[in-house]
Amino acid sequence: MPDQNLHDQQKQDREKYSTLIIQSTARNKIIIAGPGTGKSFTFKKFLETKSGDNLAITFINNLAYDLQKDLGESAESHTFHGYCKKLLHRISVDGIDTNFHYYPKLPLLIDSDSAFIGVNLEKVDEAFHTLVEDERIVFYLERGNYYNAVSHSDAVFRVLKYFQADSSLLPTFCQIVVDEYQDFNPLEVAFIDELAKTSPVLIAGDDDQAIYDFKNASPKHVREKANDYEKFELPYCSRCTQVIVDAVHDLTGKAKTLNKLQNRVDKKYFCFLPDKETDSIKFPKIIHASCSTHTSKAPYISKFIEKEILTIPQEDIDNAREKGFPCVLIAGPSYYTKQIYAYLKPKFTNIDYPEERDKEIDVFDGYRFLMKDRESNLGWRIIIECADIKQKAKIIKEVHGNAERLSNKLDDDFKNFHLAIVAILEKMKASEQITAIETSDVTKSCGHTFEEIQKILGIEDGAELGARETNEDTTVSIKITTINGSKGLSANYVFLVGMNNTNSVVVNGSRKTLAGFPFDKNNPSDNEICQLIVGLTRTRKKCYLISNARFGAVYGIQKSVFLDWINSSRIDSINVNADYFKNS
């Protein structure tokens, strides 16, 4: 039976923490809050006390979408690049006009330009992130101007420079709220600092979840603000069970004894039992599944995950669908997740596994830009990049440094062929009938199936749409991603794969290394510690940590040292081998 006095006390305490934030008159405030502690709820209550226009900013799309859903009309909610994109459509920035193209893969295209033109563009993303204004930035912006296009970091950079040049142009809000501040790099920190000149700011962050060092983010920024701003806490977690919260304390405590997470902001973190006691009792342990092998013939990790998914009660599947999060989250290195996806795909219909499409230029994007403007430099550049043209380097060099249209350099037959594809796409978008030959031409040229093209163009089959609306999907929803990709997500059941130390062996005369987690068992990085905290705290009900002793041709793999950081009383271990599947 629940301890009603404890429940009542926790409810009162949580209300006090939230009220302190809402009633504070400090201009600039920071909330240090762990995962699942109700930041969005507090943001909304706080913003409801503000009568003017409010702005909410975070880093990734998942979180921006959740903020928008949770905050409703109390604030406009954006990612950094989403907000800057909106501003660039309104303000006059040198080099691009307000009808610019937003193209996330622009860095890939400009990197290709740099190779043809002979410019070293190495680590240009880092230059943007850390505000190192050198010839790389100059070249990148010049190419962006030529294409009248922006991407993520350069969009923020352009707007920042615009405001720094004239602070009187800064927008003014009744209140700005900023989430996930530990994920911000110097560019984004500088942007928030500019906005804070004309608007009060409420920041939320948690240096225990700082996992984006690959984009030059650093937990030092949230730690500095914890000293400079009026500091508050939200310590009660309504997402995770007691065992997950306890495991987080184990990890941060062990890190402290090893002099890791130095200068960490001390914070309270409790399981909010009024919401989580039932799940905590039902799922009192973290499961460590120690798989003897994982090969194409014996995919034990995939088989184990399948077996566990099939035991999930329908009520948990329905609960996830109703609340709008995946029922199952599988996270880990791509060399595991790709194989797991391939195994599960034929067995489950509702799987989301975002492939790494952003790493390749897609010719279809070029056609889409040409549908808006037949002379689009960006559209033709994308098509050139994807085509087999011997004169590619010569064409790029000839238009560099001048305003001549790229299309002027192209052969008429080449142009007419691709403009014919654009015309077919326009007919499709207008729901006009196209011939079998046109269908063949457009699918071959675009590299997508006819159905995929329809979807990208925003064409839905009315009958299918109606069926989806009337027949509710009751299947288990599965999301597969990396641990970094899991940020902003949660699920009832979480499987963290690849819980092994790094292993290096010689196979058939060549050395094979399977990068582990952590990479160096004797010296785990702060980023890896935070990744594990993030992975664990995606869990709403049950968490599985999966290691394996063999992966393909690599034998003798050890379980991750991180498993020893968690108190053994919190873990149930399962040996997943041939006998396990025979007996189950």
PDB file of C-alpha atoms in Angstrom, residues 24 63 92 108 113 118 123 138-139 150 154 160 214 226 294 387 394 445 450 479 482 496 520 532 542 545 562 584:
ATOM      1  CA  SER A  24      10.438  35.006  -8.351  1.00  0.00           C
ATOM      2  CA  LEU A  63      12.015  18.910 -27.641  1.00  0.00           C
ATOM      3  CA  SER A  92      17.388  42.197 -44.258  1.00  0.00           C
ATOM      4  CA  LEU A 108      27.708  19.036 -47.794  1.00  0.00           C
ATOM      5  CA  ASP A 113      32.464  23.344 -53.781  1.00  0.00           C
ATOM      6  CA  GLY A 118      40.691  24.587 -53.754  1.00  0.00           C
ATOM      7  CA  LYS A 123      36.039  21.829 -39.407  1.00  0.00           C
ATOM      8  CA  VAL A 138      33.935  33.883 -45.236  1.00  0.00           C
ATOM      9  CA  PHE A 139      33.992  31.251 -47.992  1.00  0.00           C
ATOM     10  CA  VAL A 150      21.090  28.731 -45.239  1.00  0.00           C
ATOM     11  CA  ASP A 154      25.018  29.529 -40.404  1.00  0.00           C
ATOM     12  CA  LEU A 160      23.594  36.797 -34.272  1.00  0.00           C
ATOM     13  CA  PHE A 214      30.484  16.699 -30.956  1.00  0.00           C
ATOM     14  CA  ALA A 226      24.053  28.567 -12.173  1.00  0.00           C
ATOM     15  CA  HIS A 294      25.441 -11.856 -31.867  1.00  0.00           C
ATOM     16  CA  ALA A 387      24.804  13.796 -62.043  1.00  0.00           C
ATOM     17  CA  LYS A 394      35.104  23.563 -64.437  1.00  0.00           C
ATOM     18  CA  SER A 445      15.557  10.356 -62.066  1.00  0.00           C
ATOM     19  CA  PHE A 450       6.263   6.608 -56.946  1.00  0.00           C
ATOM     20  CA  LYS A 479      11.822   3.673 -32.033  1.00  0.00           C
ATOM     21  CA  THR A 482      21.560   6.203 -31.038  1.00  0.00           C
ATOM     22  CA  LEU A 496      20.373   0.042 -24.367  1.00  0.00           C
ATOM     23  CA  ASP A 520      38.450   3.356 -22.449  1.00  0.00           C
ATOM     24  CA  LEU A 532      24.468   6.570 -19.940  1.00  0.00           C
ATOM     25  CA  LYS A 542      11.456  -1.131 -17.588  1.00  0.00           C
ATOM     26  CA  LEU A 545      21.161  -3.099 -20.532  1.00  0.00           C
ATOM     27  CA  PHE A 562      29.608   0.956 -16.402  1.00  0.00           C
ATOM     28  CA  SER A 584      11.787 -20.227 -23.193  1.00  0.00           C
TER      29      SER A 584
END
